[in-house]
Structures are given as structure tokens and as C-alpha cells.
XYZ file of C-alpha atoms in Angstrom:
530
model
C 86.261 197.619 250.670
C 89.831 196.477 250.225
C 90.996 200.003 250.989
C 89.206 199.998 254.347
C 90.620 196.609 255.203
C 94.142 197.819 254.517
C 93.630 200.966 256.566
C 92.140 199.170 259.539
C 94.886 196.558 259.518
C 97.534 199.292 259.698
C 98.825 199.523 263.355
C 99.842 203.157 263.064
C 96.355 204.127 261.901
C 94.659 202.275 264.730
C 97.091 203.747 267.305
C 96.196 207.270 266.291
C 92.470 206.693 266.839
C 90.883 208.014 270.087
C 90.676 205.700 273.021
C 87.642 203.473 272.932
C 86.793 204.299 269.289
C 87.084 200.755 268.058
C 85.140 199.518 271.074
C 82.329 201.927 270.334
C 82.129 200.700 266.719
C 81.866 197.119 267.844
C 79.296 197.813 270.651
C 75.716 197.027 269.542
C 73.455 200.007 269.385
C 70.261 199.782 271.449
C 67.103 200.316 269.490
C 65.777 203.825 269.548
C 69.043 205.392 270.716
C 71.486 207.344 268.653
C 75.234 206.889 268.900
C 76.002 210.053 267.080
C 77.402 212.968 268.987
C 74.796 215.339 270.425
C 73.948 218.015 267.992
C 73.938 221.618 268.881
C 70.643 223.466 269.195
C 71.480 225.457 266.145
C 71.961 222.305 264.185
C 68.723 220.892 265.449
C 66.915 224.092 264.506
C 68.289 223.882 260.970
C 66.829 220.402 260.410
C 63.452 220.742 258.682
C 60.539 219.069 260.375
C 59.422 215.846 258.784
C 56.223 215.872 256.874
C 53.307 213.910 258.227
C 52.914 210.516 256.625
C 56.601 210.428 255.625
C 58.596 207.536 256.999
C 61.714 208.417 258.882
C 64.748 206.489 257.660
C 67.043 205.445 260.436
C 70.707 206.030 259.733
C 72.804 202.902 259.831
C 74.843 202.355 262.925
C 78.598 202.711 262.626
C 78.959 199.165 263.887
C 77.085 197.824 260.922
C 79.022 199.841 258.363
C 81.243 196.990 257.168
C 78.415 194.495 257.018
C 76.161 196.983 255.185
C 78.860 197.687 252.633
C 79.367 193.947 252.051
C 75.643 193.376 251.641
C 75.452 196.148 249.050
C 78.252 194.551 247.053
C 76.591 191.123 247.291
C 73.271 192.654 246.198
C 74.908 194.205 243.144
C 76.539 190.896 242.254
C 73.245 189.091 242.703
C 71.463 191.662 240.514
C 74.052 191.136 237.799
C 73.636 187.362 237.960
C 69.841 187.696 237.849
C 70.082 190.001 234.802
C 72.418 187.564 233.044
C 70.067 184.683 233.762
C 67.111 186.674 232.447
C 69.022 187.548 229.319
C 69.969 183.903 228.752
C 66.364 182.857 229.296
C 65.099 185.401 226.758
C 67.696 184.267 224.206
C 66.658 180.651 224.692
C 63.011 181.611 224.271
C 63.832 183.483 221.058
C 65.747 180.510 219.697
C 62.882 178.198 220.597
C 60.437 180.509 218.836
C 62.635 180.606 215.732
C 62.846 176.804 215.630
C 59.092 176.567 216.044
C 58.629 179.078 213.196
C 60.752 177.033 210.797
C 58.672 173.975 211.465
C 55.623 175.761 210.066
C 55.142 175.704 206.249
C 56.475 178.916 204.667
C 54.069 181.286 203.031
C 53.912 180.991 199.249
C 55.966 183.632 197.472
C 54.269 185.281 194.521
C 56.917 185.608 191.803
C 56.699 187.873 188.820
C 56.078 185.839 185.645
C 58.681 185.723 182.915
C 57.642 187.333 179.623
C 58.163 185.362 176.402
C 57.870 187.303 173.151
C 56.932 185.045 170.236
C 57.393 186.613 166.809
C 55.048 184.639 164.581
C 51.801 185.047 162.673
C 48.413 184.356 164.229
C 47.939 180.957 162.602
C 49.555 179.372 165.665
C 48.436 180.356 169.159
C 51.632 179.766 171.130
C 50.024 180.812 174.421
C 48.035 177.564 174.294
C 51.218 175.476 174.315
C 52.810 177.363 177.223
C 49.652 177.492 179.363
C 50.161 175.903 182.785
C 53.920 175.472 182.364
C 56.460 177.005 184.747
C 60.188 177.605 184.821
C 61.749 175.299 187.407
C 58.297 174.955 188.973
C 58.423 178.569 190.241
C 57.917 181.163 187.503
C 54.915 181.284 185.226
C 55.327 182.170 181.555
C 53.433 185.077 180.050
C 53.315 184.842 176.260
C 53.139 187.938 174.052
C 52.768 187.096 170.355
C 52.990 189.453 167.389
C 54.403 189.805 163.899
C 57.586 191.723 163.221
C 55.445 194.436 161.634
C 53.375 194.830 164.825
C 56.168 195.635 167.271
C 58.582 198.455 167.927
C 61.221 198.785 170.592
C 63.809 200.899 172.353
C 66.909 199.485 174.034
C 69.017 200.961 176.818
C 72.323 200.050 178.405
C 71.036 199.819 181.978
C 67.321 199.029 181.673
C 67.441 196.646 178.706
C 64.849 196.436 175.933
C 61.297 197.835 176.056
C 58.875 196.592 173.396
C 55.732 198.377 172.225
C 53.218 196.046 170.615
C 50.165 197.058 168.580
C 48.073 194.106 167.482
C 44.518 193.616 166.347
C 42.559 190.959 168.226
C 38.924 190.321 167.456
C 38.559 193.553 165.513
C 39.901 195.700 168.359
C 43.351 197.249 168.563
C 45.452 196.186 171.547
C 48.455 198.271 172.628
C 50.873 196.959 175.242
C 54.369 197.801 176.479
C 56.552 195.273 178.246
C 60.123 194.155 178.811
C 60.670 190.695 177.289
C 62.807 188.153 179.100
C 63.114 185.786 176.124
C 62.261 185.768 172.403
C 61.194 182.953 170.080
C 61.576 184.042 166.448
C 59.453 182.110 163.948
C 59.471 184.646 161.118
C 61.995 185.816 158.559
C 63.723 188.967 159.757
C 64.497 190.202 156.249
C 63.112 189.985 152.762
C 63.580 192.219 149.744
C 59.819 192.595 149.552
C 59.002 196.241 150.401
C 58.217 196.718 154.081
C 59.743 193.417 155.245
C 63.156 194.538 156.440
C 63.156 194.028 160.213
C 66.871 193.759 160.788
C 66.772 196.903 162.937
C 64.492 195.101 165.397
C 66.947 192.219 165.609
C 69.707 194.726 166.339
C 67.538 196.325 169.040
C 66.916 192.979 170.739
C 70.632 192.243 170.658
C 71.378 195.730 172.005
C 69.014 195.070 174.922
C 70.630 191.716 175.706
C 67.481 189.639 175.192
C 68.216 185.888 174.786
C 66.380 184.076 172.009
C 65.883 180.926 169.928
C 67.601 180.769 167.583
C 70.323 183.125 168.751
C 70.073 186.694 167.510
C 73.543 186.299 165.994
C 72.307 183.480 163.771
C 69.055 185.305 162.975
C 71.004 188.294 161.690
C 73.407 186.105 159.714
C 70.479 184.346 158.044
C 69.335 187.672 156.588
C 71.582 186.973 153.594
C 71.378 183.621 151.837
C 74.743 183.937 150.047
C 76.339 184.627 153.425
C 74.853 181.396 154.791
C 75.902 179.523 151.659
C 79.483 180.666 152.190
C 79.484 178.834 155.534
C 78.079 175.776 153.795
C 81.046 175.933 151.416
C 83.300 175.654 154.468
C 81.481 172.460 155.482
C 81.806 171.165 151.916
C 85.544 171.723 152.028
C 85.921 170.089 155.443
C 83.700 167.038 154.900
C 84.195 166.499 151.189
C 81.690 166.089 148.330
C 80.806 162.516 149.307
C 79.625 163.346 152.814
C 78.341 166.845 152.085
C 77.228 167.077 148.421
C 76.748 170.814 148.068
C 75.324 172.117 144.826
C 77.668 174.443 142.961
C 76.774 178.118 143.046
C 78.187 181.336 141.566
C 77.827 184.692 143.289
C 77.542 188.026 141.434
C 77.680 191.191 143.587
C 75.962 193.136 140.781
C 74.762 192.721 137.204
C 78.067 193.885 135.677
C 79.768 190.570 136.433
C 77.002 188.475 134.891
C 78.738 187.915 131.564
C 78.460 184.262 130.636
C 77.621 180.857 132.040
C 79.593 177.735 131.075
C 76.533 175.471 130.828
C 72.756 175.686 130.738
C 70.132 175.394 132.094
C 70.796 177.304 135.303
C 68.690 178.733 138.123
C 69.217 182.429 138.838
C 68.263 183.757 142.274
C 68.013 187.494 142.790
C 68.680 188.981 146.198
C 67.236 187.551 149.401
C 63.755 186.082 149.111
C 61.749 183.113 150.355
C 59.175 180.553 149.198
C 60.478 180.401 145.640
C 60.330 184.140 144.995
C 63.075 185.766 142.903
C 64.032 182.423 141.364
C 64.171 182.000 137.547
C 65.101 179.060 135.373
C 67.329 180.157 132.456
C 67.976 177.798 129.548
C 69.827 179.892 126.945
C 72.438 182.623 126.803
C 69.877 185.093 125.444
C 67.590 184.457 128.426
C 70.536 184.934 130.735
C 71.241 188.358 129.243
C 67.598 189.281 129.683
C 67.627 188.357 133.327
C 70.852 190.347 133.741
C 68.971 193.495 132.811
C 66.325 192.662 135.423
C 69.039 192.272 138.065
C 70.399 195.680 137.046
C 67.010 197.286 137.694
C 66.652 195.482 141.004
C 70.031 196.843 142.141
C 70.956 193.742 144.121
C 73.257 190.760 144.038
C 72.429 187.494 142.308
C 73.501 183.857 142.304
C 73.343 181.125 139.691
C 73.502 177.352 140.129
C 73.134 174.386 137.756
C 69.584 173.215 137.292
C 69.075 169.702 138.653
C 66.364 167.552 137.117
C 64.926 166.285 140.356
C 62.877 163.244 141.173
C 61.938 164.720 144.556
C 63.047 167.216 147.169
C 64.434 166.216 150.562
C 64.044 168.111 153.788
C 65.799 167.078 157.016
C 64.774 169.031 160.095
C 66.196 169.131 163.606
C 64.449 170.488 166.717
C 66.738 170.080 169.731
C 67.539 166.333 169.645
C 64.605 165.309 167.449
C 65.140 164.494 163.774
C 62.683 164.046 160.900
C 63.122 163.596 157.150
C 60.541 164.336 154.428
C 60.300 163.851 150.683
C 58.258 166.148 148.443
C 57.311 165.175 144.909
C 55.732 167.652 142.537
C 52.419 166.587 141.011
C 51.670 169.687 139.001
C 54.859 169.298 136.932
C 56.351 172.636 137.975
C 60.131 172.651 138.179
C 59.736 174.276 141.598
C 58.606 171.503 143.920
C 57.266 174.057 146.431
C 54.952 175.588 143.825
C 51.649 174.055 142.834
C 50.445 170.632 143.943
C 52.914 168.263 145.550
C 52.921 165.030 147.500
C 54.616 165.112 150.894
C 55.868 161.920 152.508
C 57.987 161.125 155.528
C 61.041 159.011 154.816
C 63.504 157.072 156.922
C 66.168 159.045 158.748
C 69.650 157.886 157.738
C 73.101 158.577 159.118
C 73.887 160.519 155.959
C 70.966 162.864 156.490
C 71.819 163.270 160.171
C 75.374 164.276 159.271
C 74.040 167.010 156.992
C 71.783 168.612 159.553
C 74.195 168.196 162.481
C 76.976 169.883 160.503
C 74.756 172.815 159.575
C 73.461 173.090 163.150
C 76.960 174.117 164.271
C 76.954 177.318 162.211
C 76.891 180.742 163.908
C 77.433 179.378 167.391
C 74.750 176.696 167.163
C 71.223 176.407 165.754
C 68.602 174.918 168.068
C 66.088 174.706 165.214
C 67.164 174.185 161.625
C 66.462 172.250 158.437
C 68.464 171.231 155.377
C 66.926 171.214 151.901
C 68.329 169.022 149.144
C 67.337 167.753 145.703
C 67.552 164.132 144.613
C 68.269 164.190 140.900
C 67.336 161.699 138.263
C 71.017 160.832 138.054
C 70.719 159.287 141.523
C 72.770 161.954 143.289
C 71.802 164.313 146.104
C 72.473 168.057 145.995
C 72.229 170.255 149.104
C 70.838 173.644 148.168
C 69.779 175.500 151.328
C 69.687 175.675 155.132
C 66.764 177.137 157.080
C 66.758 178.468 160.630
C 64.054 178.746 163.309
C 61.713 180.461 160.820
C 61.304 177.190 158.893
C 57.696 176.124 158.299
C 56.451 172.997 160.050
C 55.161 170.355 157.645
C 53.901 166.793 157.672
C 51.603 164.931 160.004
C 53.750 165.651 163.081
C 53.151 169.408 163.206
C 51.636 169.286 166.697
C 54.506 167.174 167.947
C 56.989 169.675 166.500
C 55.227 172.533 168.277
C 55.435 170.650 171.558
C 59.138 170.046 170.945
C 59.700 173.762 170.350
C 57.781 174.548 173.552
C 59.932 172.219 175.643
C 63.073 173.593 174.002
C 62.116 177.179 174.874
C 61.264 176.265 178.484
C 64.592 174.481 178.973
C 66.482 177.370 177.408
C 64.687 179.976 179.534
C 65.323 177.974 182.707
C 69.011 177.718 181.880
C 69.541 181.331 180.802
C 67.237 183.230 183.165
C 67.489 181.099 186.323
C 70.905 179.540 185.861
C 69.451 176.067 186.402
C 70.708 173.372 184.082
C 67.766 171.261 182.985
C 68.122 167.553 182.354
C 68.353 166.988 178.627
C 68.064 163.450 177.298
C 71.336 162.331 175.806
C 69.691 159.920 173.417
C 68.872 161.141 169.932
C 65.205 160.902 169.021
C 64.349 160.178 165.427
C 60.753 160.069 164.286
C 60.542 157.339 161.692
C 57.688 157.010 159.209
C 54.735 154.870 160.150
C 54.528 151.553 158.375
C 51.252 150.785 156.688
C 49.504 147.669 157.982
C 48.422 146.344 154.618
C 50.068 145.971 151.253
C 53.559 145.016 150.187
C 56.622 147.056 151.167
C 60.080 146.790 149.760
C 62.928 145.673 151.980
C 64.669 148.284 154.096
C 67.695 149.742 152.404
C 70.960 150.593 154.057
C 71.769 154.250 154.830
C 73.935 154.539 151.736
C 71.280 152.981 149.546
C 68.597 155.192 151.067
C 70.692 158.252 150.370
C 71.405 157.399 146.751
C 68.231 155.562 145.795
C 64.574 155.911 146.616
C 64.218 156.157 150.408
C 61.575 154.439 152.457
C 58.318 156.309 152.464
C 54.947 156.312 154.088
C 51.764 156.649 152.151
C 50.457 160.179 152.083
C 49.402 162.697 149.527
C 48.430 166.332 149.612
C 47.565 169.006 147.126
C 49.579 171.698 148.876
C 53.122 171.595 150.287
C 51.989 173.325 153.465
C 49.265 170.813 154.287
C 49.888 167.669 156.286
C 49.562 164.456 154.346
C 46.694 162.072 154.977
C 47.193 158.971 157.172
C 47.170 155.543 155.482
C 43.933 153.688 154.979
C 43.251 150.877 157.491
C 43.989 147.373 156.250
C 41.466 144.560 156.103
C 40.868 142.664 159.335
C 41.780 139.246 157.898
C 43.650 137.788 154.953
C 40.496 136.548 153.334
C 38.173 139.268 154.477
C 36.469 141.152 151.713
C 35.383 144.647 152.601
C 33.271 146.940 150.526
C 35.358 150.045 149.726
C 33.914 153.302 151.044
C 32.309 155.762 148.714
C 34.872 158.361 147.697
C 34.657 161.403 145.542
C 36.596 161.707 142.337
C 39.639 163.507 143.698
C 39.973 161.076 146.616
C 39.811 158.112 144.262
C 42.592 159.572 142.133
C 44.743 160.267 145.159
C 44.286 156.790 146.596
C 44.928 155.135 143.240
C 48.106 157.146 142.824
C 49.259 156.330 146.345
C 48.589 152.602 146.029
C 50.432 152.485 142.727
C 53.494 154.124 144.261
C 53.331 151.822 147.253
C 53.043 148.660 145.172
C 56.095 149.327 143.014
C 58.437 151.908 144.481
C 61.583 150.945 142.629
C 60.145 151.180 139.135
C 60.804 154.743 137.982
C 59.040 154.231 134.684
C 55.883 153.070 136.417
C 55.911 156.107 138.681
C 56.442 158.465 135.777
C 53.578 156.834 133.896
C 51.392 157.102 136.977
C 52.173 160.779 137.347
C 51.331 161.406 133.707
C 48.036 159.551 134.045
C 47.313 161.462 137.238
C 47.869 164.777 135.480
C 45.425 163.733 132.782
C 42.921 162.700 135.415
C 43.275 166.041 137.207
C 42.853 167.825 133.895
C 39.658 165.931 133.177
C 38.463 166.564 136.713
C 38.931 170.319 136.483
C 37.473 170.391 132.974
C 34.308 168.800 134.350
């Protein structure tokens, strides 16, 4: 268009045009007439006849050429503007639809549950404690429980760990394969008993990168008791004998070094065992030589430690931030308090006990579940002898509470490790103190130092097995002058209650307690003889 305007405005171009050409372009064309030059007959003959029903299109007049060209340009511009408006309208409609879609509630997303492998015996159904619980409110927890002896595995660099489980449920054999996301280990990974070396499974779980409680590093380190005791020696050297009274121990890598002992009696422990197995009390040099020959046949290491004449055993356990302390007194008279009949009582948690278990909980990168075992001797001193990890047995009347604590600990750990969400952990330390009996006389509360060195506070309870929870105290009378007929009890219950009431009435008199224990043994002897 601009080109035509320039050409028409050129005077030389207009001067060269024929006379009357510009006038003819500007003259209006009458309808029905043609301004084109007359065509020759030959040209007319070459034009094909129009088909019937076809509309003849009239050629635009030369006078309307400029206006037609301008209208075409305007039409193109208008078409472009209409297309842009339509595109903007469609984009606005799409945005409005997207905003309306977000206002609607999203569809629930079905997430794959996280698999928790619990290595424990069938006495505790851990699936019951995790039922209905979710990780961060999103992921359900699928519990697979089996013993160490019932699982096998294969670990890979890229795909992780695959576990094959063969268990017997209700008389039928169940075989399953799965990839665990987390592991809770409640069994010993190693014992010198034939067929109880499962350290290869621990290595496989570590190879597959499976997180666990306690950590697989600590589980593997706890497969050797002298190795754990060596870390306790480090705590003894750092804290001192007053704060961390560790019992002395001698390590022999083989029987050849077991020559002599400076003093007797001693306790010899062979290899790595649990629940009092492989433990012998030696009182003379001749007996020590005899046990040396047994160690030679066993082909293992051994340790010896001075024998402590104990009044009772102490156990301080820690599950996350919860602390409990127990006292176990042997009734059967066996020098092993965990063998035979024993009385289990919960005692007050002191700062001294808390220091022991907190110090041991820092070993091997941290122990979420652990317990410290000590012996309170007749000389009034405490002697720490052992540390237990997450495979420790749960004892006392708070077993269900301890299981709930372990459940919450596992859920918080899985949420943190698997989802990267830090769960809110209470900063306050929870200590479960013994329940005070409503009736009867109790001695005044002792200070932490007195409780550590003397007889600690106790709650009434008695049991005939160290693994059983002790019985709750008997209800007191409703009034000071109320006289209530005692319930009918069998012979063993009467003996237990008499023994418990005697201990409760005079806790500080050691002679009275010893006399009571002797009379109780005689009573049990007469009971079993009947």
C-alpha cells in the first residue's frame, strides 16, 4: 500500500500515464457495465462457459482498487484482534476453571504402608500396639514379626534389603517376602548356644541400609560382652569410682592365661551368654584350675570378677526419656539373683541411678533402649556389672506401659528417618516412681546419696519368678478404727503377704529381714513337703 502511494505521488510517473487514465479510475462504474477493454473474439471463445447454478463473481472496478486493498488490510487486522481476544478469553476461562478446581476437596491419595520388621518371640503381639497408628498421619504401619531363626535375607546396593520370612501361625506355615523400611530388634543377635549366631543377619540389614532401634552398629557391638565392658571402663575412668562404681573384671583371651587369681571367691564367665548361663562361682584355686580346663574345651575367652555378697540386685532402665528402677531380692538363696525365686520391687529413681544409665546410653552412637544392672553388696556399696541393649526383658508391673513407650519411640523414629519430619519430643524427663501403699508405716524418704548407698525406697510386691510382674499392694482399711475380716488366702499367699508386711514394717533392720527370709525358706520347705 505504501508502495502504491509513493508511485502515485511521483509526478514523473503520473505524467507518463495516458491521457484521461486517472480520470477513468476515479469515474464511478455504472452497474452492469464493464470498464475493461473489449476482448477479442478469440479471447471470448477461450473463456469457458459458466456452469448453471454457479454464481458469477464480478471483478472489482479499478476505481475501487485502493479502497478494496485498504478494506482487506483492515479485515486482516480485525481478524487478528478477534483471535487475540478469543485467546485471552480462553486463557481466562482456563484460569477460572483451575481456581474452581482448587476450591474442591482433593481426592484422597492412597499411600503405600511402611513395613516394620519386629524381631521378637511370639509372646508379645507387636501388631496390636501399632494397629491404627500412622506416620505423620499419612502412612500406615504394616508389622511383620518373627524370630531371628525364622528370617533370611539378601541385600543389594541399589534395591536394598529383601527379607524372606517363614513362620508358623496357628499350625500352618506362612512364607512371605518383603522389603522392610524399619527394624525393631528385641532379641539377642548372638549367643554361644549352637544355632543362635545371627550376626550375619545384622550385617545384611546394615548392608541394605535399614534403620533400626537400637542402631545396628550398637546391636553388633553388643554381640560381645567384654567389648561392651571395655566401653564401660572408659566411663569409669572419665567419671571416677564414686560416680560410676564399676566392678573390677579380668579378661582372658584363652585358657592359657588363666594362671592364678589374687583373691577368692570369684565369678568366672565363659564366652558370650545370657540369663546366667556360662557363669560359675569359684571359691578355691583348685576349682579355678578345674574351670580353666573347661574353658580350654570350650575354645573361647573368659572373664573373672570378684564375687560380691549382695543384698539385692538393681536394674535401671531407660526407654527414650522414661526412667524406672527396680530391686530384685533372691528368696531361694541362690547366689544368682536371676535364678530361682526372687522378689521384684520398684524403687525410687535417684540422680545417681540416672547418671549411670545416661552415661551408658551414649555408647556406640546412642542407645534408645538400655538398662544398667548393678549389685548392692552387704558392705553398703554398689557395683555396676552389666549393660543391656534393646533386647532387655521388660519386668515389673509397668510392662504394658513400657511396650507403649517402645511403640511411640519407634513411630517417632520412623517418622524422622523415613519422612524427614522431626516429631515433637517432650523435653522433660519422665520418671516412673513406685506407688506408695495407702496403709501401714513407711520410712522417711532418703536423699539420693542415701538411697544409693543404703536401702532404697520400695513398693510392696512379691513374685516367685524374676520374669513375672509383682502383685499390687493390698487395699488399706477404710477408716482408722475400721476392723475388716481378712480374706481367705491359700498357704502360699499367706506366706507372701506375711513376708511383704514384715519387710514393709521394718525396712532398715537388716537382721529382721534376714530372719524373715530364713523363716520364709522354712515355710516354703514345709509347704512343698506337704
